[in-house]
C-alpha positions as a LaTeX table, in Angstrom:
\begin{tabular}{lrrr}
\hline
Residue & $x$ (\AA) & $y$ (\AA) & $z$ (\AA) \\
\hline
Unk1 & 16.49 & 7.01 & 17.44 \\
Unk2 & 17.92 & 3.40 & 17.72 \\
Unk3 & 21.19 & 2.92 & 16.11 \\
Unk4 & 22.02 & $-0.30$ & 14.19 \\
Unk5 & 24.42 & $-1.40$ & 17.40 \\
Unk6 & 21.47 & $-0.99$ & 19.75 \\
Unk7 & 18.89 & $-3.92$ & 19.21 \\
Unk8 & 15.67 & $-3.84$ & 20.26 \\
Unk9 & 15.07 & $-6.19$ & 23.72 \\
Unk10 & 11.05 & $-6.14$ & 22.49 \\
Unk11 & 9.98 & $-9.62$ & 22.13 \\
Unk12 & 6.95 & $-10.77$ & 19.38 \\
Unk13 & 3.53 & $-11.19$ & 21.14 \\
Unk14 & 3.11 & $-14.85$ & 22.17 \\
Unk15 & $-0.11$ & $-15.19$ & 20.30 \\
Unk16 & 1.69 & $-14.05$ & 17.09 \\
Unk17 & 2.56 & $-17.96$ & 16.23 \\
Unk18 & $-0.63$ & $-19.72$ & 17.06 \\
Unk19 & $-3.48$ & $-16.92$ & 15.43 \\
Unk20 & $-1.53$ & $-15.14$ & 12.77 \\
Unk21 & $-0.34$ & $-16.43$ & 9.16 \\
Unk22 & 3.99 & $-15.96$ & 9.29 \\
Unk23 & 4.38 & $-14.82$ & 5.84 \\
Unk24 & 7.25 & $-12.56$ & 6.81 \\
Unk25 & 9.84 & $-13.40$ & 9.55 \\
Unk26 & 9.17 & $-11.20$ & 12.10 \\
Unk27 & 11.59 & $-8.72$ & 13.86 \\
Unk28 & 11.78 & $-8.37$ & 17.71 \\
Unk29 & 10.32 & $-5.27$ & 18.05 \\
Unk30 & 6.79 & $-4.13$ & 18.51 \\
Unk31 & 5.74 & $-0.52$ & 17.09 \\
Unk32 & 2.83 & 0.85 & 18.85 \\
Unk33 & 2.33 & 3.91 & 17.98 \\
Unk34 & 3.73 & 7.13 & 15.22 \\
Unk35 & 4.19 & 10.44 & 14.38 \\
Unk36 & 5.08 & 11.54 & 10.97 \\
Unk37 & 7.84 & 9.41 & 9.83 \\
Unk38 & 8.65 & 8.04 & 13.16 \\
Unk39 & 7.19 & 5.05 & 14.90 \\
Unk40 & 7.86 & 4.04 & 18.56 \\
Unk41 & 8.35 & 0.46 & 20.33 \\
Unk42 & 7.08 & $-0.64$ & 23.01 \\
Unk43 & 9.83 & 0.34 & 24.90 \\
Unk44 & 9.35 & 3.93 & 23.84 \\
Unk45 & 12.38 & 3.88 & 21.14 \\
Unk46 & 11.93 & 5.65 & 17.84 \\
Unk47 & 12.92 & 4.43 & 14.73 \\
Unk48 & 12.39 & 6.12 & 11.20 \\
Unk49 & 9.52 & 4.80 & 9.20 \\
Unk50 & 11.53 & 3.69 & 5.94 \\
Unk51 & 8.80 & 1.30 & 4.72 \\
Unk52 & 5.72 & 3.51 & 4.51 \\
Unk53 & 3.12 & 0.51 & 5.24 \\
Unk54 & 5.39 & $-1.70$ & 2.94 \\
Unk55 & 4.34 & 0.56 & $-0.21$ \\
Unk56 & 1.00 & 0.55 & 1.11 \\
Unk57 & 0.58 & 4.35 & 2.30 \\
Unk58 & 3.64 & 6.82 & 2.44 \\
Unk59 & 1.31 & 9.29 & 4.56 \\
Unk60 & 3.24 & 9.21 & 7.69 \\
Unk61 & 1.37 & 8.79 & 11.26 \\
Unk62 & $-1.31$ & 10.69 & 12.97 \\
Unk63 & $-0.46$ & 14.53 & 11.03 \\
Unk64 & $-3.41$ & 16.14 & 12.67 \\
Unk65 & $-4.75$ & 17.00 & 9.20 \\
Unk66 & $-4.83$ & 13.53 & 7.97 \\
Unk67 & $-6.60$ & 12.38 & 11.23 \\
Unk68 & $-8.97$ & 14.84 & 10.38 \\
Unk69 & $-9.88$ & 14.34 & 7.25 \\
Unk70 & $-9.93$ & 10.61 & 7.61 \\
Unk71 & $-12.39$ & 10.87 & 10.67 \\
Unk72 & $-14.28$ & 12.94 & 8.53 \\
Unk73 & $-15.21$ & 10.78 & 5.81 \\
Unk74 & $-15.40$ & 7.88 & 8.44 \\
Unk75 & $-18.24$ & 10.16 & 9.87 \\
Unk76 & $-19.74$ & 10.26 & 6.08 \\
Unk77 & $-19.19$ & 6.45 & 4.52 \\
Unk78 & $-16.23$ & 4.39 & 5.01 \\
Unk79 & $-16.40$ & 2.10 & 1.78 \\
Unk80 & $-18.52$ & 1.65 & $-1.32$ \\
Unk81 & $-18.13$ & $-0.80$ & $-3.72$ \\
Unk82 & $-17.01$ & 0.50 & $-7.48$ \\
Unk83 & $-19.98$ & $-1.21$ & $-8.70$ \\
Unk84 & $-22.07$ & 2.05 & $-7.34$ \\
Unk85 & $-21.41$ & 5.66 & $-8.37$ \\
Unk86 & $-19.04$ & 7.11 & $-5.62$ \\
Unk87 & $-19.03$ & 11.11 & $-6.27$ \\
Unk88 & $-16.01$ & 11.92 & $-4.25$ \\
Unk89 & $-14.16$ & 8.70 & $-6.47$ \\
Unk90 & $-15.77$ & 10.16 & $-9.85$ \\
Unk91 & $-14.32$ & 13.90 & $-8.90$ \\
Unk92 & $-11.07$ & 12.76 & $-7.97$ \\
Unk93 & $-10.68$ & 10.51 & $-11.34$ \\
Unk94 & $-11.71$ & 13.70 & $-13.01$ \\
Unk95 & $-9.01$ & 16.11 & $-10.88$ \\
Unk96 & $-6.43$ & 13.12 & $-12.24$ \\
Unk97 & $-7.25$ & 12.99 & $-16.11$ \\
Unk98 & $-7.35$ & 17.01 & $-15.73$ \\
Unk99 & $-3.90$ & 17.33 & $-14.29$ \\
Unk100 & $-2.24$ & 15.13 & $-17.48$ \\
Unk101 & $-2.80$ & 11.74 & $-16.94$ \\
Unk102 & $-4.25$ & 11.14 & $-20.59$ \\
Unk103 & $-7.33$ & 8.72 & $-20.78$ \\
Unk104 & $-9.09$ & 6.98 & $-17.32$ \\
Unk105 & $-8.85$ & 6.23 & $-14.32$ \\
Unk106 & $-8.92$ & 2.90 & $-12.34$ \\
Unk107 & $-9.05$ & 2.53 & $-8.68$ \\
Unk108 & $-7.76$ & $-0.45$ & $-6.93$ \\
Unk109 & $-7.67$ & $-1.77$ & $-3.47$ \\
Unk110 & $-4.27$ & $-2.70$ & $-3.68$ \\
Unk111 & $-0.80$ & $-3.01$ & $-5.41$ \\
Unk112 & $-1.55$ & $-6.44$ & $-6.67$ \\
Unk113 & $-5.13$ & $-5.78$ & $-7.84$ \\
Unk114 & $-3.30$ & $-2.53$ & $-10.12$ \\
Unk115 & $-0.36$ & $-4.83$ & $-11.09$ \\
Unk116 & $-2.78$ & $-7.48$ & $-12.30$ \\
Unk117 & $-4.86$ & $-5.06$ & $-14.26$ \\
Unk118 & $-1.61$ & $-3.38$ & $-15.90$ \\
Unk119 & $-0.82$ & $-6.92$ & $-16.71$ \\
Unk120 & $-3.39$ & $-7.53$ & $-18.47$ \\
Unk121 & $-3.70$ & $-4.25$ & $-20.25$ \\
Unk122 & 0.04 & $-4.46$ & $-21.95$ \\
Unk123 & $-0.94$ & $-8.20$ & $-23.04$ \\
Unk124 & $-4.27$ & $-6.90$ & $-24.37$ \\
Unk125 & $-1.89$ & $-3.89$ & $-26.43$ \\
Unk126 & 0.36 & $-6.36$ & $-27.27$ \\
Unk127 & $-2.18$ & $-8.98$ & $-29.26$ \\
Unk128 & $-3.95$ & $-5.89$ & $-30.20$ \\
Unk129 & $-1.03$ & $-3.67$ & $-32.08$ \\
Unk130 & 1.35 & $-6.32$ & $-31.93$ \\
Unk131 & $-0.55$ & $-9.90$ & $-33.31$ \\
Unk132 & 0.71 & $-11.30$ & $-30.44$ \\
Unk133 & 4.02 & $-10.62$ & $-30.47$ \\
Unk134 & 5.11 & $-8.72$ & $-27.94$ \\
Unk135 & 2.62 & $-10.26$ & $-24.43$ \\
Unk136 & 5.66 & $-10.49$ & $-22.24$ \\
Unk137 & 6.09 & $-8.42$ & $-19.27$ \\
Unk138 & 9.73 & $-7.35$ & $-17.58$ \\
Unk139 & 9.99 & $-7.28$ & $-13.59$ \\
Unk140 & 13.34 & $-7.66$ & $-11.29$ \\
Unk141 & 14.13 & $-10.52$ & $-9.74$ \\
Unk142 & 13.60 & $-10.96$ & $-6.32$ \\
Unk143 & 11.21 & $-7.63$ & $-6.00$ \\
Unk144 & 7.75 & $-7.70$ & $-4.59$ \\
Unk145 & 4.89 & $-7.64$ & $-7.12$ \\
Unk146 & 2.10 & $-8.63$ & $-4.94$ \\
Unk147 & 0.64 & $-11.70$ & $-4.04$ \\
Unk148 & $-0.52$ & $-13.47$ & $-7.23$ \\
Unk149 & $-0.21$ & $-16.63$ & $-9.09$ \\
Unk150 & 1.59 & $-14.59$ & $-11.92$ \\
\hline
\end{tabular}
């Protein structure tokens, strides 16, 4: 595994400036491939995975069951909208409410789409049970809530 003394000697694709949007400063070093909580550069160094798709999945890479499974329902449909019935969704929300999470369930695409929601679920509680007086929401400073206006 690469130490913090050893930098990497990758270097960013040269089409990475002119076609892609630079909302992060990018390191030099280009992971190609993983295995569980490892990913590997280009120049065949491993490095632990500590950002699990930036909060996005913390699944690891290519566990043979996961490939499986995911080729699978690939095989079976890859994406339905939420404005059909999904019966693998519905039994899952189900498995969820069953287990102890009291009430519904809402499925979102992504981080910001749930933040949003929750946002506007503790304002609705607040003018509901509160007249209005308690709509404001606490976050840290500096932290990552998505990419939103709010």
């Amino acid at each position: 595994m690469l130490t913090p003394s050893e930098p990497s000697v990758s270097t960013p694709s040269s089409a990475a400036p002119s076609f892609l949007v630079q909302n992060y400063s990018r390191q030099d070093v280009r992971f190609v491939r993983g295995s569980g909580c490892s990913l590997y550069d280009d120049h065949g160094r491993r490095y632990l995975d500590a950002f699990a798709g930036v909060a996005v999945s913390s699944l690891g890479h290519a566990h043979p069951r996961l490939v499986e499974a995911i080729a699978k329902q690939a095989g079976q449909l890859i994406h339905a909208s939420n404005h059909y019935g999904i019966p693998q969704q519905e039994a899952l929300a189900k498995a969820i409410v069953q287990s102890g999470f009291p009430g519904r369930v809402l499925f979102c695409n992504s981080g910001t789409e749930a933040n949003e929601c929750a946002y506007k679920v503790v304002r609705l509680w607040g003018n509901q049970v509160h007249a209005g007086r308690k709509t404001r929401i606490v976050a840290f400073a500096n932290s990552f809530h998505g990419r939103t206006l709010g």
